[in-house]
mmCIF file of C-alpha atoms (C1' of nucleotides) in Angstrom:
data_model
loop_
_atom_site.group_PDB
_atom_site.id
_atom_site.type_symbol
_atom_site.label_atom_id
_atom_site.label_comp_id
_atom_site.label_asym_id
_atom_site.label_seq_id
_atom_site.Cartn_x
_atom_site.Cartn_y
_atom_site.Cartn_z
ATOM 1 C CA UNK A 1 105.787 91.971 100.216
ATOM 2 C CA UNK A 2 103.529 89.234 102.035
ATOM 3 C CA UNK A 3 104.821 85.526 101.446
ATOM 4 C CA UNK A 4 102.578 84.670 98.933
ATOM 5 C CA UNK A 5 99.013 86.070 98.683
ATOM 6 C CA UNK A 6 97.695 84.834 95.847
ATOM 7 C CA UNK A 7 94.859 85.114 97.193
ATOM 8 C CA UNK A 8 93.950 88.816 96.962
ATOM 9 C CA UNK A 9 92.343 89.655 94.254
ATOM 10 C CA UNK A 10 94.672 92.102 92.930
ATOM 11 C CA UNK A 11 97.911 89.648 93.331
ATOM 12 C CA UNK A 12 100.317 89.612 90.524
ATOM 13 C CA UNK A 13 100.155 86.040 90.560
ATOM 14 C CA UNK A 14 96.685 86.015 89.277
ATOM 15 C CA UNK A 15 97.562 87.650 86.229
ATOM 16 C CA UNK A 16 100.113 85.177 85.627
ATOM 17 C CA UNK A 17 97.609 82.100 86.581
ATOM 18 C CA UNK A 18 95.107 83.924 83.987
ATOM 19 C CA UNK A 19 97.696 84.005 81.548
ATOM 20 C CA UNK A 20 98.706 80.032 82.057
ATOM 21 C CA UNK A 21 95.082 79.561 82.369
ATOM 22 C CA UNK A 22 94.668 79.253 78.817
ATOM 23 C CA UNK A 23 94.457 75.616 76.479
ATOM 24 C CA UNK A 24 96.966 77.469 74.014
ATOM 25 C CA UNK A 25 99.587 78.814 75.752
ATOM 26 C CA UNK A 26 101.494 76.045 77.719
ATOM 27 C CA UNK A 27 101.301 74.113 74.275
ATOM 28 C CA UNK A 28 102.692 77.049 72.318
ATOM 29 C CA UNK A 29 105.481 78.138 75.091
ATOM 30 C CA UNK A 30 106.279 74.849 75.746
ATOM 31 C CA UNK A 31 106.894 74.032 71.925
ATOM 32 C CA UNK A 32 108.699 77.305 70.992
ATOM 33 C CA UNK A 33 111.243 76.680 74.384
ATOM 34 C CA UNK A 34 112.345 73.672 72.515
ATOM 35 C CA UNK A 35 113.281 75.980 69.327
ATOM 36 C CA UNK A 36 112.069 78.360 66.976
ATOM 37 C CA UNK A 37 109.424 77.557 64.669
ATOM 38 C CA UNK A 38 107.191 79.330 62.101
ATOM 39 C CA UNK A 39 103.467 79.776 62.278
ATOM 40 C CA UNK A 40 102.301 76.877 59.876
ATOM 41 C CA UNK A 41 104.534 74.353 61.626
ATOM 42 C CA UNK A 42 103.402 75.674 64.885
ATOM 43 C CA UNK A 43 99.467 74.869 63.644
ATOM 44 C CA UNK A 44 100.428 71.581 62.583
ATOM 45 C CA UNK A 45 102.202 70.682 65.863
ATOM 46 C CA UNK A 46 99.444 71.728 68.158
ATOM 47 C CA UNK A 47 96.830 69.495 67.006
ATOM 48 C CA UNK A 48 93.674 71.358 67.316
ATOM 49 C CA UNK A 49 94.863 74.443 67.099
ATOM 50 C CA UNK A 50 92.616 77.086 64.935
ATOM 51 C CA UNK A 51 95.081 79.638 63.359
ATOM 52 C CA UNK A 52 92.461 82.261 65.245
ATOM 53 C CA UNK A 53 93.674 80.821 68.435
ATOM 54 C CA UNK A 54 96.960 80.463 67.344
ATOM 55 C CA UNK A 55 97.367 83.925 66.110
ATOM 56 C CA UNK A 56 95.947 85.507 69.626
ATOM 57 C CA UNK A 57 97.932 82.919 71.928
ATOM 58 C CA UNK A 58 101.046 83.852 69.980
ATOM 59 C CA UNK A 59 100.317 87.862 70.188
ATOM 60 C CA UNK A 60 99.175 87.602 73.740
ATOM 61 C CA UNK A 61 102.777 85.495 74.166
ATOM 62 C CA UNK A 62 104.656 88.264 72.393
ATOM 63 C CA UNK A 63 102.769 90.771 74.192
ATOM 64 C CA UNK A 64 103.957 89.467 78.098
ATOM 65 C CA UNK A 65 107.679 89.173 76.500
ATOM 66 C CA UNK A 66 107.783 85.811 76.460
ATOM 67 C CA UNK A 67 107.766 85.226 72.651
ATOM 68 C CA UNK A 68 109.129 86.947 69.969
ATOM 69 C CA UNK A 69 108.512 87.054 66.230
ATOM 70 C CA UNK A 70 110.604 87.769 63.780
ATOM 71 C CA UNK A 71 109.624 88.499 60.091
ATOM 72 C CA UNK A 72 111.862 87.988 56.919
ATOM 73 C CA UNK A 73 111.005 89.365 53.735
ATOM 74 C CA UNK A 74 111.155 86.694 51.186
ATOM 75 C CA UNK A 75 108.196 85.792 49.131
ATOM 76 C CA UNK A 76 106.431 84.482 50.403
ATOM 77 C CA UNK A 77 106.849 86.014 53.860
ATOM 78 C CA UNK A 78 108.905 83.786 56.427
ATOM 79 C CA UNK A 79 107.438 84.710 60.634
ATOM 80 C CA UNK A 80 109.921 82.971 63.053
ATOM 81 C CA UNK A 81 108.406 82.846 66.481
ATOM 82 C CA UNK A 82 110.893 82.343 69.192
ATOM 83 C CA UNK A 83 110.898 81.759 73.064
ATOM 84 C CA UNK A 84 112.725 84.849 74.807
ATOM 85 C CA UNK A 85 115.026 84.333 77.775
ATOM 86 C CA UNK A 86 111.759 85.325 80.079
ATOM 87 C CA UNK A 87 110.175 82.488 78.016
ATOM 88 C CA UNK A 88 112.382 80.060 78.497
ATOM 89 C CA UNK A 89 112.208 80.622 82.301
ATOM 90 C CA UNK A 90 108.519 79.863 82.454
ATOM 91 C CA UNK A 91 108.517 77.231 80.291
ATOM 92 C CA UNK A 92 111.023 75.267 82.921
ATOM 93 C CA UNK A 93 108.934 76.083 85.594
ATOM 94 C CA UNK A 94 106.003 74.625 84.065
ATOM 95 C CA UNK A 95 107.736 71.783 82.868
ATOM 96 C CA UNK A 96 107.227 69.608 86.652
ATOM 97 C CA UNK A 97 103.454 70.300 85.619
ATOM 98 C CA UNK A 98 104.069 68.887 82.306
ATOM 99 C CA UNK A 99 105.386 65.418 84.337
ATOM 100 C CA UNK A 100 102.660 65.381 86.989
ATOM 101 C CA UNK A 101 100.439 65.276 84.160
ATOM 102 C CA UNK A 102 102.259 62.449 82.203
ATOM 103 C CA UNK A 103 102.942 60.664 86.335
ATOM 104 C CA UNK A 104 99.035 60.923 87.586
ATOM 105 C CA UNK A 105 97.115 61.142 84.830
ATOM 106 C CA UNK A 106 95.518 57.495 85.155
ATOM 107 C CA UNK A 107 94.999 58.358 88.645
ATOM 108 C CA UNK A 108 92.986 61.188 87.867
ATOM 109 C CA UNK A 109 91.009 59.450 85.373
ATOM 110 C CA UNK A 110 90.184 56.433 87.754
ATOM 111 C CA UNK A 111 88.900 58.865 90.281
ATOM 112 C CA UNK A 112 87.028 60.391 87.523
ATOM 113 C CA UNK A 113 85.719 57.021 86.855
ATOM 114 C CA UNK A 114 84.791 56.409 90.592
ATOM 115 C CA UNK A 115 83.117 59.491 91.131
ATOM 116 C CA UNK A 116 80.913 59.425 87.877
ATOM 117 C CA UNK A 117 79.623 55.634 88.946
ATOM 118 C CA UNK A 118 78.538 57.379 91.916
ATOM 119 C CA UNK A 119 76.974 59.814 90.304
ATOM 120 C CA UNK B 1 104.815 56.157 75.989
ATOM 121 C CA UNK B 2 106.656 58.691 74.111
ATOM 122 C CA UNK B 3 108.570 61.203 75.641
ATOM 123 C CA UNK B 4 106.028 64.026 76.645
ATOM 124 C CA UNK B 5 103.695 64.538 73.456
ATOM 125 C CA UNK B 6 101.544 67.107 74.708
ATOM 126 C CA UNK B 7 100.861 68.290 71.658
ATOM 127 C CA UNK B 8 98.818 65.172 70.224
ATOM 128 C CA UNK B 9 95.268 65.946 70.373
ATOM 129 C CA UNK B 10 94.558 63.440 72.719
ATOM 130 C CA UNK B 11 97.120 63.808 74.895
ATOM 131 C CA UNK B 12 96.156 62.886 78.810
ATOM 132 C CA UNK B 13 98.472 65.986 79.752
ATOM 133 C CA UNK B 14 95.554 67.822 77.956
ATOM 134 C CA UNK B 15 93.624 66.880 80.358
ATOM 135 C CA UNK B 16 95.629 68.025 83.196
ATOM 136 C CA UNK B 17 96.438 71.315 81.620
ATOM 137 C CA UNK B 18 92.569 72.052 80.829
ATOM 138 C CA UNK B 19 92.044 71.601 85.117
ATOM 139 C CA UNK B 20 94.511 74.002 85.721
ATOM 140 C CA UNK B 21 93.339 76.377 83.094
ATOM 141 C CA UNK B 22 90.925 77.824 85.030
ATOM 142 C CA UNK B 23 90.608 80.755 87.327
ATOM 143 C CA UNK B 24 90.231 79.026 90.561
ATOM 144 C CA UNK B 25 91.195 75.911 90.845
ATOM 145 C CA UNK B 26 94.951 76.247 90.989
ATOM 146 C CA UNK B 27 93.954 79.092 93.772
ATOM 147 C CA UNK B 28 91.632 76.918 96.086
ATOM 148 C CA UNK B 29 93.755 73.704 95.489
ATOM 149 C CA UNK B 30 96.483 75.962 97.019
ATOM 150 C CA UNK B 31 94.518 76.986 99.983
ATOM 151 C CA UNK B 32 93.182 73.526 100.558
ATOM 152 C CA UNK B 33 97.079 72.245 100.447
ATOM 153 C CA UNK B 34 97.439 74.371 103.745
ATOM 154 C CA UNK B 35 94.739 72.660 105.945
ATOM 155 C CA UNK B 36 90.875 71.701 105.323
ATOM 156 C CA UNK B 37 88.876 74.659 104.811
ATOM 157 C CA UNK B 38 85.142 75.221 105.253
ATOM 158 C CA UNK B 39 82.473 76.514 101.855
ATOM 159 C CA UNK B 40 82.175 80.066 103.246
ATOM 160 C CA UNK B 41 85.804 80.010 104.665
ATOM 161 C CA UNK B 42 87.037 79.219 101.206
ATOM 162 C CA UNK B 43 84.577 81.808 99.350
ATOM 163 C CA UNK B 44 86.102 84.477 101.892
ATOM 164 C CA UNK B 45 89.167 83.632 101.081
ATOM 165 C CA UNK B 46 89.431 83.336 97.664
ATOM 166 C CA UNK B 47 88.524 86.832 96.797
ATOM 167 C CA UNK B 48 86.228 87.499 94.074
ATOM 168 C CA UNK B 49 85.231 83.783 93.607
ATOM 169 C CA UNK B 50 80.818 83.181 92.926
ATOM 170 C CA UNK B 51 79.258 80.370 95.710
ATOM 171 C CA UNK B 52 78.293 79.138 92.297
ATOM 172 C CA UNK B 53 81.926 78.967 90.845
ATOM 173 C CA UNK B 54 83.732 78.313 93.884
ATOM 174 C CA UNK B 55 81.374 74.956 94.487
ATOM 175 C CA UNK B 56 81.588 74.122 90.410
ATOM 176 C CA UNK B 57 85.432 74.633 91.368
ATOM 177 C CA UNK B 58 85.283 72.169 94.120
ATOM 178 C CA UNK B 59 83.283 69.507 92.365
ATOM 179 C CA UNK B 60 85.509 69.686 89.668
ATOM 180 C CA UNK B 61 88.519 68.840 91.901
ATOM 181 C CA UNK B 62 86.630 66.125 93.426
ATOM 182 C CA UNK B 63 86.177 64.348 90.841
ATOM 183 C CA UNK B 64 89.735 64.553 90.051
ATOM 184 C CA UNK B 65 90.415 62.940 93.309
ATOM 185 C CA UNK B 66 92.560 65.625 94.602
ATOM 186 C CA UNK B 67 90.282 66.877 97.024
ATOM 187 C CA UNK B 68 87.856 65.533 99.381
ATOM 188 C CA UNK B 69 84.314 66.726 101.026
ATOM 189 C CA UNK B 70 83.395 65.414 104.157
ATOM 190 C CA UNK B 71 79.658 66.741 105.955
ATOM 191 C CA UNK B 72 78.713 66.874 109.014
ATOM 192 C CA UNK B 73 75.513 65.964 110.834
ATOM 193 C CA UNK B 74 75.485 69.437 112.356
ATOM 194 C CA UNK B 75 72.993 71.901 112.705
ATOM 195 C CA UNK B 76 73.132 73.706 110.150
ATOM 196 C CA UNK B 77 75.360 71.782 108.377
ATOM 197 C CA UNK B 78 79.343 71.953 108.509
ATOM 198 C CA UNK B 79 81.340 70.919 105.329
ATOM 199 C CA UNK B 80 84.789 70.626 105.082
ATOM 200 C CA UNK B 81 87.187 70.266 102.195
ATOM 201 C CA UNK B 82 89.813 68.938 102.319
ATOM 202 C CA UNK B 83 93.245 68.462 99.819
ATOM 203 C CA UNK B 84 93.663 64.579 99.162
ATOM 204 C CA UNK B 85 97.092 63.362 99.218
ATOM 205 C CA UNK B 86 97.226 63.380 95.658
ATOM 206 C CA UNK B 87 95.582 66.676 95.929
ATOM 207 C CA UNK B 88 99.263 67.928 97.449
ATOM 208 C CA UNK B 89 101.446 66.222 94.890
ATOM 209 C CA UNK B 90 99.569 68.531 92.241
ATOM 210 C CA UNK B 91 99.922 71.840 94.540
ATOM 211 C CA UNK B 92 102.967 71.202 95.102
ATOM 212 C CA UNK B 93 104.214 71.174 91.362
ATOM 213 C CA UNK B 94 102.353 73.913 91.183
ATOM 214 C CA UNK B 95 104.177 76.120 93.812
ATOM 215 C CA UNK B 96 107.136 77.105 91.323
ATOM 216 C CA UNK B 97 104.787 78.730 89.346
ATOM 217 C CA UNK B 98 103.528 80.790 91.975
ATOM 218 C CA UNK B 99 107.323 81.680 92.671
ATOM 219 C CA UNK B 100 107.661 82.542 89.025
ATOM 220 C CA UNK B 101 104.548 84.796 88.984
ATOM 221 C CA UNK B 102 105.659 86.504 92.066
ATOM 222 C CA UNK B 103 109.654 86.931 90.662
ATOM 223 C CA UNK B 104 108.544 87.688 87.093
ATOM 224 C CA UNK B 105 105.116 89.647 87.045
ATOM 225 C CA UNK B 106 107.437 92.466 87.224
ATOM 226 C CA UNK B 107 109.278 92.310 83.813
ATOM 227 C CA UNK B 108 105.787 90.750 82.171
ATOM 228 C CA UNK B 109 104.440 94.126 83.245
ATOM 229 C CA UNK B 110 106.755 96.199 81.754
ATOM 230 C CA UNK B 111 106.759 93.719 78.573
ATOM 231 C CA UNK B 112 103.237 94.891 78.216
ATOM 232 C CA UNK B 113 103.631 98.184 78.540
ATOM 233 C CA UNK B 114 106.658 98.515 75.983
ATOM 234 C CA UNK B 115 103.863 95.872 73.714
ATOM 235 C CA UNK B 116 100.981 98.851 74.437
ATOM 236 C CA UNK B 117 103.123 101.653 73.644
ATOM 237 C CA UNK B 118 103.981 100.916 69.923
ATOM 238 C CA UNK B 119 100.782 99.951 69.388
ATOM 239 C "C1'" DC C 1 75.755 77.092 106.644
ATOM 240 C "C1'" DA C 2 76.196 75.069 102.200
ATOM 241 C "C1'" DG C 3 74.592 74.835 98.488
ATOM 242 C "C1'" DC C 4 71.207 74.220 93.734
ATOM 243 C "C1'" DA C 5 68.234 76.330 89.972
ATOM 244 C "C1'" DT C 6 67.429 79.826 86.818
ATOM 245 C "C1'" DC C 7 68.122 83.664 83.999
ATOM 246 C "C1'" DC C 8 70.886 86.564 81.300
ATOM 247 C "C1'" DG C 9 74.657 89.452 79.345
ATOM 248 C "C1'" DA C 10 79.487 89.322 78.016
ATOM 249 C "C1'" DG C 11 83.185 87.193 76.432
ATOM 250 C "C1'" DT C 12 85.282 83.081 73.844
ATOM 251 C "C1'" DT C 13 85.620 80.025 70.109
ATOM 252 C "C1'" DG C 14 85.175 78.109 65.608
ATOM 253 C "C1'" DA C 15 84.053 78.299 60.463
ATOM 254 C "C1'" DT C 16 84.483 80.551 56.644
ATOM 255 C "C1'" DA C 17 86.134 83.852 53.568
ATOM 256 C "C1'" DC C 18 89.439 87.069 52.138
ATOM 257 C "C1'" DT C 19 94.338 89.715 51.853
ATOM 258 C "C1'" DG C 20 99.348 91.133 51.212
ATOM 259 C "C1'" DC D 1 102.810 81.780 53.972
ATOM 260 C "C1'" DA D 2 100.869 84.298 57.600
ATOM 261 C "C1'" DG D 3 97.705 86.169 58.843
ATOM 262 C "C1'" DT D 4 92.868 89.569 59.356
ATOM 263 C "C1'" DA D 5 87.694 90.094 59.279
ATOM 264 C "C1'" DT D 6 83.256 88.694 60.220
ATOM 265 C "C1'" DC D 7 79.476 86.219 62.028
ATOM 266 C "C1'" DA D 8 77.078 82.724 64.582
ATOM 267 C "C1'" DA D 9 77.391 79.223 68.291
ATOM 268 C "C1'" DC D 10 78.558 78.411 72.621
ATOM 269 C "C1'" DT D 11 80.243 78.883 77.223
ATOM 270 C "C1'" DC D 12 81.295 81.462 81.214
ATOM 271 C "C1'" DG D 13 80.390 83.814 85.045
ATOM 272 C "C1'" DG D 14 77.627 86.817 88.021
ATOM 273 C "C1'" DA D 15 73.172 88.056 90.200
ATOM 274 C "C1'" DT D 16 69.214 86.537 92.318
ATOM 275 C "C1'" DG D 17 66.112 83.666 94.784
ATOM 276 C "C1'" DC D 18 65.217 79.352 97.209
ATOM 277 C "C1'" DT D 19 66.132 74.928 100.129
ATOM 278 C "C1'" DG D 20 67.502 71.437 103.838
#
DNA sequence: CAGCATCCGAGTTGATACTG
DNA sequence: CAGTATCAACTCGGATGCTG
């Protein structure tokens, strides 16, 4: 295998970066690595959320194996979503993004700033 | 600040995760880590990418401040991009992820065929 | 070469309403 | 509680044609 051709446009990697490349996703992965949670409380953390979005991150989540759900039968029904071992691995990985973000943020928005006084 | 709250609505690592949640920018930042690139050089490279996404792409990340354009008087015209050194600090928090993709795409793969076959 | 402007179809998203 | 269904709004992205 070639070191690292993301470039192609068949490459794994894009699939993965298409996957990522979604508002929901990090949110939802991120939250869930920290512990299992049920839908509701998973709407109420993610401010902004629509349960429409919610419900199609978390299946496209379960989906790639990187979530699973788990559903009790009491009444009313309990649904336990829970990061899988695969999960939990992507979550760390994305976790440096997670403290660029918080590091450079400001720096990003003063550029932002800059460039839009420009303009 | 609070320990990483990415999940307030207005969090700045929102921000952040909304620049990488697109198709191309986490590809051409990558590209642009490795040395300055020309327009066309980058749209060859990048396969698949529009002239009209690929230079939304780019003024995107210029505003951000993590990459530069710089034009010369030739004739015709030669433009090159280049990553700032900010610009780096971002692709290079981003290279575990492109580790992950490549290690993982594998199992996420199979995930989704085991996901496809039940239903 | 390095773009911008325009048009247009396809896919995404959000409200709203309803179900087991 | 944990969703599904539906519809309208919106955005995205590609194709095409033109400019300095």
């Amino acid at each position: 295998m070639q070191p690292a051709n993301a470039y192609a446009a068949q490459c794994p990697t894009r699939l993965v970066l298409d996957r990522v490349a979604d508002k929901w996703t990090v949110l939802v992965l991120g939250l869930l690595a920290e512990g299992p949670l049920r839908f509701n409380e998973l709407r109420r953390r993610v401010e902004g959320v629509s349960q429409k979005m919610l419900s199609q991150t978390l299946k496209g989540l379960e989906r790639d194996g990187l979530v699973t759900r788990r559903a009790y039968a009491t009444v009313p029904v309990t649904v336990e979503y829970r990061a899988t071992p695969l999960g939990h691995t992507l979550s760390a990985t994305l976790d440096p993004l997670r403290i660029w973000a918080e590091t450079y943020i400001a720096e990003v928005q003063a550029a932002q700033r800059r460039y839009d006084a420009v303009a």
